[in-house]
Coordinates of C-alpha atoms in Angstrom, one line a residue:
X1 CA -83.4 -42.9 -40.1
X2 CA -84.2 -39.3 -41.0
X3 CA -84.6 -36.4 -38.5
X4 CA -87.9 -36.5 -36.8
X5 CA -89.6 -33.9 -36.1
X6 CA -91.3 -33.2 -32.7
X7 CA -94.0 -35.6 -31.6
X8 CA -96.7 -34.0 -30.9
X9 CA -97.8 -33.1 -27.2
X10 CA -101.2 -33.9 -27.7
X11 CA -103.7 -35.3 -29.9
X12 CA -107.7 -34.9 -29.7
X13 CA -109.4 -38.6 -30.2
X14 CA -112.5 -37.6 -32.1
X15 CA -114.1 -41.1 -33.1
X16 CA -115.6 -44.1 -31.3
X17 CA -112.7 -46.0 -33.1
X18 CA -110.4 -44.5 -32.0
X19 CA -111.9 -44.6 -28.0
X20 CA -112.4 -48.1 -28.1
X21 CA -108.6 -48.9 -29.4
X22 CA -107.7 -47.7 -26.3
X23 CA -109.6 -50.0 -24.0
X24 CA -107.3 -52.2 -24.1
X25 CA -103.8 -52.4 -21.4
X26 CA -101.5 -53.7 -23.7
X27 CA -102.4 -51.3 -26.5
X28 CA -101.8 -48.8 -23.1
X29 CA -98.1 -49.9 -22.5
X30 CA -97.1 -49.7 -25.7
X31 CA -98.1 -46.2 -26.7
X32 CA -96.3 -45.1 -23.5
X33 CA -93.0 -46.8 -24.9
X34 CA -93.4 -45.5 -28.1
X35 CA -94.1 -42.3 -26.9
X36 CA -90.7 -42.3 -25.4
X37 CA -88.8 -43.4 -28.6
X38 CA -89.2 -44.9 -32.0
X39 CA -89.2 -49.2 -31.5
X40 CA -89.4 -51.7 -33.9
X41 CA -92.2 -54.5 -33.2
X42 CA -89.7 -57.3 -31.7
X43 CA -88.2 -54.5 -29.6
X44 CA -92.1 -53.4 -28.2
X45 CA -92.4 -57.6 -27.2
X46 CA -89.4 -57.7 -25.8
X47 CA -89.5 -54.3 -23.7
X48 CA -93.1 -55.6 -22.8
X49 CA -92.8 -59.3 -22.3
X50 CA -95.7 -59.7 -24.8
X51 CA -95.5 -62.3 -27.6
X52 CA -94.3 -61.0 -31.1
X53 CA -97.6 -61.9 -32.7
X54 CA -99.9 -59.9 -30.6
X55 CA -97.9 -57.1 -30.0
X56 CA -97.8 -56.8 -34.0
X57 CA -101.8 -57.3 -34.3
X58 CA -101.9 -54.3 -31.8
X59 CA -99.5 -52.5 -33.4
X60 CA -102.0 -52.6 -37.0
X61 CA -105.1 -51.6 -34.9
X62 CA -103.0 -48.6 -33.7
X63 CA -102.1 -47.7 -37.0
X64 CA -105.3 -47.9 -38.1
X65 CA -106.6 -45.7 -36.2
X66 CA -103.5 -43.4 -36.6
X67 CA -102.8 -43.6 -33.0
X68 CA -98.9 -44.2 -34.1
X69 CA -96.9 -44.1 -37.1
X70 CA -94.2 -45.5 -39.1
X71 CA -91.3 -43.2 -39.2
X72 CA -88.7 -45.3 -40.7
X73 CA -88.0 -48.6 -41.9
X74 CA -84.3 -50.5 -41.5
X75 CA -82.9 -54.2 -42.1
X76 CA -81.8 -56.6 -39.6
X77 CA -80.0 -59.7 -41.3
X78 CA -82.6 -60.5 -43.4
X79 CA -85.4 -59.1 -42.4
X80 CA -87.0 -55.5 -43.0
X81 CA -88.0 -54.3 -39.8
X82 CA -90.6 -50.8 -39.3
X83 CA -89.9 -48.2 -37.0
X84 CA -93.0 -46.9 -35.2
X85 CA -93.7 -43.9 -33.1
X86 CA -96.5 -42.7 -31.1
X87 CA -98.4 -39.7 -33.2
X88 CA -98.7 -38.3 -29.6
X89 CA -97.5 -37.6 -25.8
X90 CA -100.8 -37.8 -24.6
X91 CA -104.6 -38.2 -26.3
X92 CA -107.5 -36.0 -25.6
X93 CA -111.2 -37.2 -25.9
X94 CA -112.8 -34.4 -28.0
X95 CA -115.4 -32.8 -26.3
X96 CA -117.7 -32.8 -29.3
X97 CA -118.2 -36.5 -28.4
X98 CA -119.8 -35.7 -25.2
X99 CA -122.8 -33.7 -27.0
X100 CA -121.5 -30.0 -24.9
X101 CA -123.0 -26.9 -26.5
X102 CA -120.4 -25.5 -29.2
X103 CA -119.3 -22.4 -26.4
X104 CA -118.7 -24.8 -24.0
X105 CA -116.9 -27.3 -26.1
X106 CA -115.0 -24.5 -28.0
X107 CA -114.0 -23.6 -24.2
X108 CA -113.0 -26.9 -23.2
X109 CA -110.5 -26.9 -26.1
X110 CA -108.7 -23.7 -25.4
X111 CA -107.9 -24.5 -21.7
X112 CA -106.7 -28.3 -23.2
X113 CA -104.8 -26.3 -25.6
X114 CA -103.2 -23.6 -23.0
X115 CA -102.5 -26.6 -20.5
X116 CA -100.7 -28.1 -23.3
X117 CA -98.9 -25.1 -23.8
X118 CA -97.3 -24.3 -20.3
X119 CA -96.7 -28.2 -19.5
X120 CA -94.1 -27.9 -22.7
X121 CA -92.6 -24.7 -21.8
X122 CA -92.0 -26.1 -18.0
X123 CA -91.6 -30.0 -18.4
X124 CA -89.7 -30.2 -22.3
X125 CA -88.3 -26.8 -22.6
X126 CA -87.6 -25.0 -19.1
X127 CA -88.3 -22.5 -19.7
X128 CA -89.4 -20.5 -15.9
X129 CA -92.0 -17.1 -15.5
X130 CA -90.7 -15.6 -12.9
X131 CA -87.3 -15.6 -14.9
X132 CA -89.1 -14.2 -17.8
X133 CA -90.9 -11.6 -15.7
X134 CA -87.6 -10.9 -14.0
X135 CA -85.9 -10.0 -17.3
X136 CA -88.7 -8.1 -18.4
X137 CA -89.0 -5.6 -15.4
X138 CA -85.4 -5.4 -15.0
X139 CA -83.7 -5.6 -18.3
X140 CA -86.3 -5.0 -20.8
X141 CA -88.8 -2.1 -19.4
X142 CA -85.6 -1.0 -17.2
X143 CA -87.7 -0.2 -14.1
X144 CA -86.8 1.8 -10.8
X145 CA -88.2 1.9 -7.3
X146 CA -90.4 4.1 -6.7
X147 CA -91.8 4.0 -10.2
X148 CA -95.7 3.0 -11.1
X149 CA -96.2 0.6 -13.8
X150 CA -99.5 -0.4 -15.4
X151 CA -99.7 -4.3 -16.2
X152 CA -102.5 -4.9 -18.5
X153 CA -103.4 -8.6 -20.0
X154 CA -106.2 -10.8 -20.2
X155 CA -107.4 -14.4 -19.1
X156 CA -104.5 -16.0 -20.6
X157 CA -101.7 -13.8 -19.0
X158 CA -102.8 -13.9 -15.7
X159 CA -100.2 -16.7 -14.6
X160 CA -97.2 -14.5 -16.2
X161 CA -98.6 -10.9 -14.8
X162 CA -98.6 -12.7 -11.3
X163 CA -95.2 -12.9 -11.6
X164 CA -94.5 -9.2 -13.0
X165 CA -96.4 -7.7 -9.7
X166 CA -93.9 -10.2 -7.9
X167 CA -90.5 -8.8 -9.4
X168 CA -92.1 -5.3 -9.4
X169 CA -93.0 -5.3 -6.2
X170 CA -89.2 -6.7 -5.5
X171 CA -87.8 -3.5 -6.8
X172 CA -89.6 -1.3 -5.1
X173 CA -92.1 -0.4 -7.9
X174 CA -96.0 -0.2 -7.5
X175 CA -97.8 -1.6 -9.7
X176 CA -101.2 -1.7 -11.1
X177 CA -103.9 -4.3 -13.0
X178 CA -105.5 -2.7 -16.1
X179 CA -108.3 -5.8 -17.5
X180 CA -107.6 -5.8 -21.4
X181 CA -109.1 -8.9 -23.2
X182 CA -111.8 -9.7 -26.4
X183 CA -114.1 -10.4 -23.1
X184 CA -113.1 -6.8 -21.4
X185 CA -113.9 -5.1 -24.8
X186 CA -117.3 -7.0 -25.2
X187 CA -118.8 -5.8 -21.9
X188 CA -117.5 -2.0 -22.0
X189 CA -119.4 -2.2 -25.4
X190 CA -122.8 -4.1 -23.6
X191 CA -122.5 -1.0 -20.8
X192 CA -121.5 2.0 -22.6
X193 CA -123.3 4.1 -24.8
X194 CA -121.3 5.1 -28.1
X195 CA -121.7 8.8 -26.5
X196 CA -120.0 7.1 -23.5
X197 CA -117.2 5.7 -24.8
X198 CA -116.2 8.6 -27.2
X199 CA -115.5 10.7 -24.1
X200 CA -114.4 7.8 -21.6
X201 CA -110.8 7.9 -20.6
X202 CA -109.5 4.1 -20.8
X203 CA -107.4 4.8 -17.5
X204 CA -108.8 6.7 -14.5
X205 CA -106.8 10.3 -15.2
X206 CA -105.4 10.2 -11.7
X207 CA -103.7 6.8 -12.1
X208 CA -102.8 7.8 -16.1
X209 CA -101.1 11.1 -14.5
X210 CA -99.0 8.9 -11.9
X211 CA -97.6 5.9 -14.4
X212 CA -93.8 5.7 -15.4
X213 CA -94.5 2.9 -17.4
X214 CA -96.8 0.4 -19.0
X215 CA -96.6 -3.7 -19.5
X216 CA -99.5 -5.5 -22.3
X217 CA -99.3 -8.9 -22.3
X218 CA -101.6 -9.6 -26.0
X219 CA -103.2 -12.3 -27.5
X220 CA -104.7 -13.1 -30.8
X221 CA -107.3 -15.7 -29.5
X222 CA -110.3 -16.1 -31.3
X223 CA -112.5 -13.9 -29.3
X224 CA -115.6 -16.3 -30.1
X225 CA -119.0 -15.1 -31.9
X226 CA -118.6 -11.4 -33.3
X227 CA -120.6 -9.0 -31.3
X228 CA -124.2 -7.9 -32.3
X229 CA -124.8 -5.8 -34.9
X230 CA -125.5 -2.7 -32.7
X231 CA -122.4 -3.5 -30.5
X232 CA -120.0 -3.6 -33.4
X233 CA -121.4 0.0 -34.4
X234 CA -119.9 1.6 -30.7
X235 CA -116.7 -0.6 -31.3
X236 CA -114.7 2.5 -33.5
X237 CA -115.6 4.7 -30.8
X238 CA -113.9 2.3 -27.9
X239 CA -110.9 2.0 -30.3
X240 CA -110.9 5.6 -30.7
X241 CA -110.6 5.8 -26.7
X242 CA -107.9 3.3 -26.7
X243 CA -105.7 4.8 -29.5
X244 CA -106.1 8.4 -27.6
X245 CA -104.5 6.8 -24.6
X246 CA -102.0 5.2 -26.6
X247 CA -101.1 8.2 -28.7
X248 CA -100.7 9.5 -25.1
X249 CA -98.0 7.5 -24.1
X250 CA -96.3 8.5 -26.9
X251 CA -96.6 11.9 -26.6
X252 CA -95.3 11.5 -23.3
X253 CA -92.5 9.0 -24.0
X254 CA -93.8 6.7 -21.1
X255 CA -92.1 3.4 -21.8
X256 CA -94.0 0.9 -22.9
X257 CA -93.8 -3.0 -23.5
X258 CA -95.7 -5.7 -25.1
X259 CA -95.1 -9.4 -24.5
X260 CA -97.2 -11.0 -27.4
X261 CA -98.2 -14.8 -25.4
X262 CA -98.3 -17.3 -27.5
X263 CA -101.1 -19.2 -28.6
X264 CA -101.6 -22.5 -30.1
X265 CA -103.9 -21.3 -32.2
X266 CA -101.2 -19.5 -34.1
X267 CA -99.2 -22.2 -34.6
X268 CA -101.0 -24.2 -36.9
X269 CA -99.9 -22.7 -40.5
X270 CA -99.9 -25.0 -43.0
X271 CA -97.6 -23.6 -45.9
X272 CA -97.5 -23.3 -49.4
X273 CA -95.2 -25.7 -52.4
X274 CA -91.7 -26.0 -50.9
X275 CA -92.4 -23.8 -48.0
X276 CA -93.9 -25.7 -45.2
X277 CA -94.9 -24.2 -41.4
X278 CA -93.7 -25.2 -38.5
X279 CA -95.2 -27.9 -36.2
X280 CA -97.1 -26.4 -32.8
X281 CA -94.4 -28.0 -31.1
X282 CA -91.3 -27.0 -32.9
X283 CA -93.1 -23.1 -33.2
X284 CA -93.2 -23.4 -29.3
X285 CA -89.9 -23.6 -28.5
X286 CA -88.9 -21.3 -31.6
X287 CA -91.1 -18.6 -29.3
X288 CA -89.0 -19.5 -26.4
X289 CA -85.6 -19.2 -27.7
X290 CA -86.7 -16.0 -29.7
X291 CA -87.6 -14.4 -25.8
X292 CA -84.3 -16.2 -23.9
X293 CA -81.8 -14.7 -26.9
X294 CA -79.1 -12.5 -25.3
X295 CA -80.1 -9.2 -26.3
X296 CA -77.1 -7.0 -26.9
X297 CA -76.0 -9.8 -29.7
X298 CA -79.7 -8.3 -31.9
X299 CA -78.0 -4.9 -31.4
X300 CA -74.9 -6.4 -32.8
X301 CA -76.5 -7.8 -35.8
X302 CA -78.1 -4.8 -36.5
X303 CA -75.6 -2.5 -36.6
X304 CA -74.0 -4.6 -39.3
X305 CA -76.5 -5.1 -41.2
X306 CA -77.7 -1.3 -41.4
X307 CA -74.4 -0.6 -42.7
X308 CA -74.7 -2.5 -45.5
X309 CA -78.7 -1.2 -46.6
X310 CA -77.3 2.0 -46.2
X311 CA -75.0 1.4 -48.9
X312 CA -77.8 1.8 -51.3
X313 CA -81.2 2.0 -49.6
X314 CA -82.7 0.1 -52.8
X315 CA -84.1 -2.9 -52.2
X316 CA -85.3 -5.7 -54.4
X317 CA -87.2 -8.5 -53.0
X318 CA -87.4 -11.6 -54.9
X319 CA -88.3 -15.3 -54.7
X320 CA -89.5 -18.4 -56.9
X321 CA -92.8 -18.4 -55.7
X322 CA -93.9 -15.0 -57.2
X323 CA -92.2 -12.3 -55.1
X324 CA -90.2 -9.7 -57.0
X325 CA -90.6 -6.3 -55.3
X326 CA -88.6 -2.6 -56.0
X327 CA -88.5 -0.7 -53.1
X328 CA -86.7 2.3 -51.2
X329 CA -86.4 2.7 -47.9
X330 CA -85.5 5.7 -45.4
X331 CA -81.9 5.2 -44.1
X332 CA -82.1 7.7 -41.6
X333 CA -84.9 6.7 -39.5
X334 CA -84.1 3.3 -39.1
X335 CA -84.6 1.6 -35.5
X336 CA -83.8 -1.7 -34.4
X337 CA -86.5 -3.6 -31.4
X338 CA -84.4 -5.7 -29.5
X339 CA -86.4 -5.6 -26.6
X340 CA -84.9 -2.9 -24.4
X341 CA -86.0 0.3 -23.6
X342 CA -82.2 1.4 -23.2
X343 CA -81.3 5.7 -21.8
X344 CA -80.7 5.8 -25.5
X345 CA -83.8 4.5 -26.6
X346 CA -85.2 7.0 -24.9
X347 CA -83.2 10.0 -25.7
X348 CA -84.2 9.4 -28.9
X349 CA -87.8 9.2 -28.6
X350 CA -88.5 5.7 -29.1
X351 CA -90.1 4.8 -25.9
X352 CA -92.1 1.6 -27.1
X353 CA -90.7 -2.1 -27.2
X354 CA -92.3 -6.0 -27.6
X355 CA -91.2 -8.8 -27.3
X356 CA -90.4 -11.1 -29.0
X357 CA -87.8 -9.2 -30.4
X358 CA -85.0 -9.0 -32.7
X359 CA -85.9 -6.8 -36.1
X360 CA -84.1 -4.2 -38.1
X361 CA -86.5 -1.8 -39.2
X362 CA -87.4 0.8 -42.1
X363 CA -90.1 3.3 -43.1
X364 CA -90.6 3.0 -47.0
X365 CA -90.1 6.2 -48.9
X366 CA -93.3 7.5 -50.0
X367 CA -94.5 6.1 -53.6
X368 CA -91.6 3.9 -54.4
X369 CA -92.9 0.2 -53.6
X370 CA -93.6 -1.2 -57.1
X371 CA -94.0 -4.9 -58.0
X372 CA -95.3 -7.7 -56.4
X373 CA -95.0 -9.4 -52.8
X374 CA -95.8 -12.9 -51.6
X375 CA -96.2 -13.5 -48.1
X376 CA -96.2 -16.9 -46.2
X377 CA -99.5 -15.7 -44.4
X378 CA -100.8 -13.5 -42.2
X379 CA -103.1 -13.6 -39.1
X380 CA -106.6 -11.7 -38.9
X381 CA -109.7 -12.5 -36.8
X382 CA -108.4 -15.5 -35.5
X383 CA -107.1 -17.6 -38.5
X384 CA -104.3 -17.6 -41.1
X385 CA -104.5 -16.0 -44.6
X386 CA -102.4 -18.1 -46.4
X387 CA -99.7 -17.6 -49.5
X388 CA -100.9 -13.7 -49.3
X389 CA -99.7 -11.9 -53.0
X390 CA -100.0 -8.4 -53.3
X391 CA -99.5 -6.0 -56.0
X392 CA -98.1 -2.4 -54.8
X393 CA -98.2 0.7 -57.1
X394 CA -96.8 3.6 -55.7
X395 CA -96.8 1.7 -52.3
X396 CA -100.2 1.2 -52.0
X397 CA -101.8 -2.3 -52.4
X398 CA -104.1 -2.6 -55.7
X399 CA -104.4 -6.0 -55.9
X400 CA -105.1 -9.1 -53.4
X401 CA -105.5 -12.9 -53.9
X402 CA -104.9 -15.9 -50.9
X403 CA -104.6 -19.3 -51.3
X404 CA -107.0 -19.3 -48.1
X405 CA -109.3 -17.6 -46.3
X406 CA -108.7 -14.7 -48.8
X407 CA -112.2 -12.9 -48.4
X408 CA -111.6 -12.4 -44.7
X409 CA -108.4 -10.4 -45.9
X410 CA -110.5 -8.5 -47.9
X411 CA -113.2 -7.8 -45.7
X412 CA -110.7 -6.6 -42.9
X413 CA -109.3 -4.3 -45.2
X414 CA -112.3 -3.0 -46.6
X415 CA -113.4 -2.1 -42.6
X416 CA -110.5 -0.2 -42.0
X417 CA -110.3 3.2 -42.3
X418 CA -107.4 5.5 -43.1
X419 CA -104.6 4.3 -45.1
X420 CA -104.8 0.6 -44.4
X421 CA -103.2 0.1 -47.8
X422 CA -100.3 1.6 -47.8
X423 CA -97.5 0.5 -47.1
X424 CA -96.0 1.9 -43.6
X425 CA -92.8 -0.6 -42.4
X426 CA -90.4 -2.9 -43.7
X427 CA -88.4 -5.2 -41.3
X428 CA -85.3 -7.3 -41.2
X429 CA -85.6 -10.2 -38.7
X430 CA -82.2 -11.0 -36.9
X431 CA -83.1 -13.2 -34.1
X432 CA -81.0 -16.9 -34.9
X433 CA -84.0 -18.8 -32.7
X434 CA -85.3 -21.1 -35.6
X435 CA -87.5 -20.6 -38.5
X436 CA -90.4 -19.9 -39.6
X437 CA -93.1 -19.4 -40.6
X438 CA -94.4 -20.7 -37.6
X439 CA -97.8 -19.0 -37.7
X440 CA -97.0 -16.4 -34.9
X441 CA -96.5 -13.0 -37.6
X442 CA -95.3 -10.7 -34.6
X443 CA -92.5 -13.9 -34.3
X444 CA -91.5 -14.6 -37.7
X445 CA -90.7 -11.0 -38.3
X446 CA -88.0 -11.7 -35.8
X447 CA -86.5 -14.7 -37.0
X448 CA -83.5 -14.5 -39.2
X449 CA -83.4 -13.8 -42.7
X450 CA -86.8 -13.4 -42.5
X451 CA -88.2 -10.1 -44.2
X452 CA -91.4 -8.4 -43.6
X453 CA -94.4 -5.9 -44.6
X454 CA -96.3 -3.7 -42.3
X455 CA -99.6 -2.3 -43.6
X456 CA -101.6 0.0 -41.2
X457 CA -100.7 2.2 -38.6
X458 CA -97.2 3.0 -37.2
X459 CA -97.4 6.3 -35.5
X460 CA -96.4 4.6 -32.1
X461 CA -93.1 4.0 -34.0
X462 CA -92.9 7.2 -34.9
X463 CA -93.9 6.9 -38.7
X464 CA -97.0 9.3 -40.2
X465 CA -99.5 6.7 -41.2
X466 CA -103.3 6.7 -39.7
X467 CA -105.1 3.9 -40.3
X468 CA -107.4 1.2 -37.9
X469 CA -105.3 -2.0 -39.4
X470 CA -102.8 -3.1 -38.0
X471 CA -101.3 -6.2 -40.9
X472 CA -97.8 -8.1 -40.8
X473 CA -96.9 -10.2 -43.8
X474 CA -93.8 -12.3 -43.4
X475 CA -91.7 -14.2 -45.9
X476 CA -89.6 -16.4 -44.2
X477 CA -87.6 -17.4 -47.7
X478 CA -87.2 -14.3 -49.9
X479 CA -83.9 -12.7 -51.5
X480 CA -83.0 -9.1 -51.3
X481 CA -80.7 -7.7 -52.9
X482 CA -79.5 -4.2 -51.6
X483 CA -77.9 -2.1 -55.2
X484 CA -75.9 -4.8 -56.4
X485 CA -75.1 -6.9 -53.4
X486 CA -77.5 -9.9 -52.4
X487 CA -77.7 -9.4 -48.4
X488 CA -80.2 -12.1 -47.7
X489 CA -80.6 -15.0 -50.2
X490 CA -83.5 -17.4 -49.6
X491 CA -84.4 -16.6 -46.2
X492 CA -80.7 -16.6 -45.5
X493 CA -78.5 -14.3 -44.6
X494 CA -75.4 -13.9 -47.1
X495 CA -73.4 -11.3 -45.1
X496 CA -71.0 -12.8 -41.9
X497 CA -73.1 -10.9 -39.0
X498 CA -72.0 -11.5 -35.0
X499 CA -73.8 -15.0 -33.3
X500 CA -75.7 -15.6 -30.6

């Protein structure tokens, strides 16, 4: 029998068919066994103690109402005997059946799909908070006593920020709750005046003055209807606000770290030809390996495989799928995010870090991106552009098509202003957790062998272009080839670089 991959942790029963299938005990018992493991039907009747010829009648009602599957097939003596599966942990009436109101319902689905996501980083994968908040405080955002830290995050980082005040507070830091959500954003815009919010300060000065450091916990959920006409007309002006303080932090080289959560949402890319995405589940625990990876083994990586970019500095990105990309980059300024904001970090001016982690990373020189780029996808407004190809003269993007959802694309880069075109960062992934794509950008850009385009701005990185957008484009299974030596080759890395 082939490799499986992951069953999947939960699955949303969305007819009346499927309902009444269930009403039954023995149909019960034997999804729970095969939810355990692949059986055969004369192993389900003899596990159960049910006779052979029911237990296979229940079996076709199941699989007709793709409540399991056949994952393999295998002979025993004579006989060809089918290996079936459940197509799920646990099943989920959709709330749609009940006749809720489309907020509601659409509500209802993301706490079923955030339950889902904690019960398989706690019960499958093991993955503990407070051991992920300890490393964060400690190791990654390298915090003191006495020192003030800002933790800002939304509904759906409550449960890890709990734990952050917790190991802050056990160092001797004190720290503070900043609200920062789709929700937060759409009541300062119902309260404030545009006049308002161009002159509001997004932290209380005072507090702002006193901060050694800052903690986001983001999120890309779907932040549900767009806003009103008239609100979305004060919404520069609250970015403006936002971006000042940020630019601030900066400025002031206050250390700064973003956790990007992960949502479900993201993990639902579907892929393009050859190239296909990650389950939810396998993604999941991709995202959790790519935040447990020993850290100083990224810097390790990246030391060796700057050394051989700066050989040339001339990149060529290639792949069958339509990719084939002329590029320089700038040697000198390269930085590598592994997660740490280290003394030398610091020293050097780079006072902002995320996590995941794990990327080698360029500024383009100016003008030289020529050719053409396919990307796996990208992420915008709450759902995946997918098989992204651009076309770069001088660095700058002059022609767009998508396999899907390619109009939002457009229309996101059509509302940006400043240089939302132009190409402002190229990064190496180096993180050996899995791969991609998984749907997560911010994650596949970490992955190994993975190589990515940033579009928008990158001033908090210490780079010189302006712009509103903020757009990653991944390609998980590209070549480059670095003068006349091929340092990654399909996604894969060619060179020997140090493990995990």
């Amino acid at each position: 029998m082939d490799e499986l991959r992951p069953i999947k942790d939960f699955s949303v029963l969305d007819s009346p068919g499927q309902i009444g299938s269930l009403a039954h005990a023995d149909r019960l018992a034997i999804l729970r066994t095969l939810g355990a493991e692949p059986r055969t039907g004369a192993d389900l009747a003899r596990a159960l103690g049910l006779p052979a010829n029911r237990v296979h009648y229940h079996l076709k009602q199941l699989l007709e109402q793709k409540l399991i599957e056949e994952v393999g097939r295998g002979r025993k003596l004579w006989k060809e005997e089918r290996l079936f599966r459940s197509a799920a942990r646990h099943y989920i009436v959709d709330p749609a059946l009940g006749g809720s109101a489309s907020e509601a319902e659409s509500t209802l689905r993301a706490s079923i799909e955030h339950a889902f996501l904690d019960w398989h980083r706690e019960e499958l994968l093991q993955i503990d908070l407070g051991r992920v908040a300890r490393r964060m405080v400690e190791t990654c955002l390298c915090a003191r006593p006495g020192e003030q830290i800002l933790v800002m995050h939304g509904p759906l980082g409550f449960d890890l920020a709990e734990h952050l005040h917790t190991e802050l507070q056990a160092i001797g830091c004190l720290s503070h709750t900043r609200a920062w959500s789709p929700g937060t954003m759409r009541a300062m815009l119902e309260r404030f005046s545009e006049e308002e919010l161009s002159g509001l300060a997004f932290i209380p000065p005072a507090l702002d003055a006193a901060l050694d450091g800052v903690i986001f916990l983001s999120g890309n959920a779907p932040a549900g209807p767009p806003p009103a006409p008239e609100l979305l007309a004060k919404l520069p002006a609250l970015m403006h606000c936002v971006s000042t303080w940020q630019k601030s932090l900066y400025a002031r080289r206050l250390r700064y770290l973003e956790f990007a959560l992960p949502l479900r949402c993201e993990f639902n890319v579907q892929g393009s030809g050859p190239i296909k995405g990650a389950t939810p589940e396998e993604a999941i625990g991709v995202f959790w390996r790519c935040i447990e990876v020993d850290q100083g083994s990224l810097a390790e990586r990246a030391e060796a495989l700057a050394a051989l970019v700066a050989a040339d500095g001339l990149l060529r990105l290639t792949c069958p799928l339509g990719t084939d990309l002329r590029l320089r980059v700038d040697c000198s300024r390269a930085f590598v995010l592994d997660g740490v904001l280290s003394p030398a970090d610091l020293a050097a001016g780079r006072s902002f870090e995320g996590l995941p982690a794990g990327t080698l990373n360029y500024f383009p020189v100016p003008g030289t991106a020529e050719g053409v780029f396919r990307a796996d996808y990208t992420f915008q407004g709450g759902a995946h552009v997918e098989s992204v190809f651009l076309t770069l003269r001088a660095g700058r993007i002059v022609e767009l098509r998508a396999e899907r959802n390619e109009e939002l694309l457009r229309r996101r880069l059509a509302a940006a202003s400043g240089d939302a075109d132009l190409l402002s960062g190229v990064r190496f992934g180096l993180n050996p957790a899995g791969r991609g794509p998984t749907g997560k950008p911010i994650l596949d850009a970490c992955l190994a062998g993975a190589l990515t385009l940033h579009f928008g701005n990158n001033e908090l990185q210490g780079g010189d272009v302006r712009s509103t957008l903020d757009l990653i484009l991944p390609a998980c299974y590209l070549s480059v080839d670095c003068g006349a030596t091929r340092i990654v080759d399909g996604g894969r890395f060619t060179a020997a670089l140090p493990r995990n």
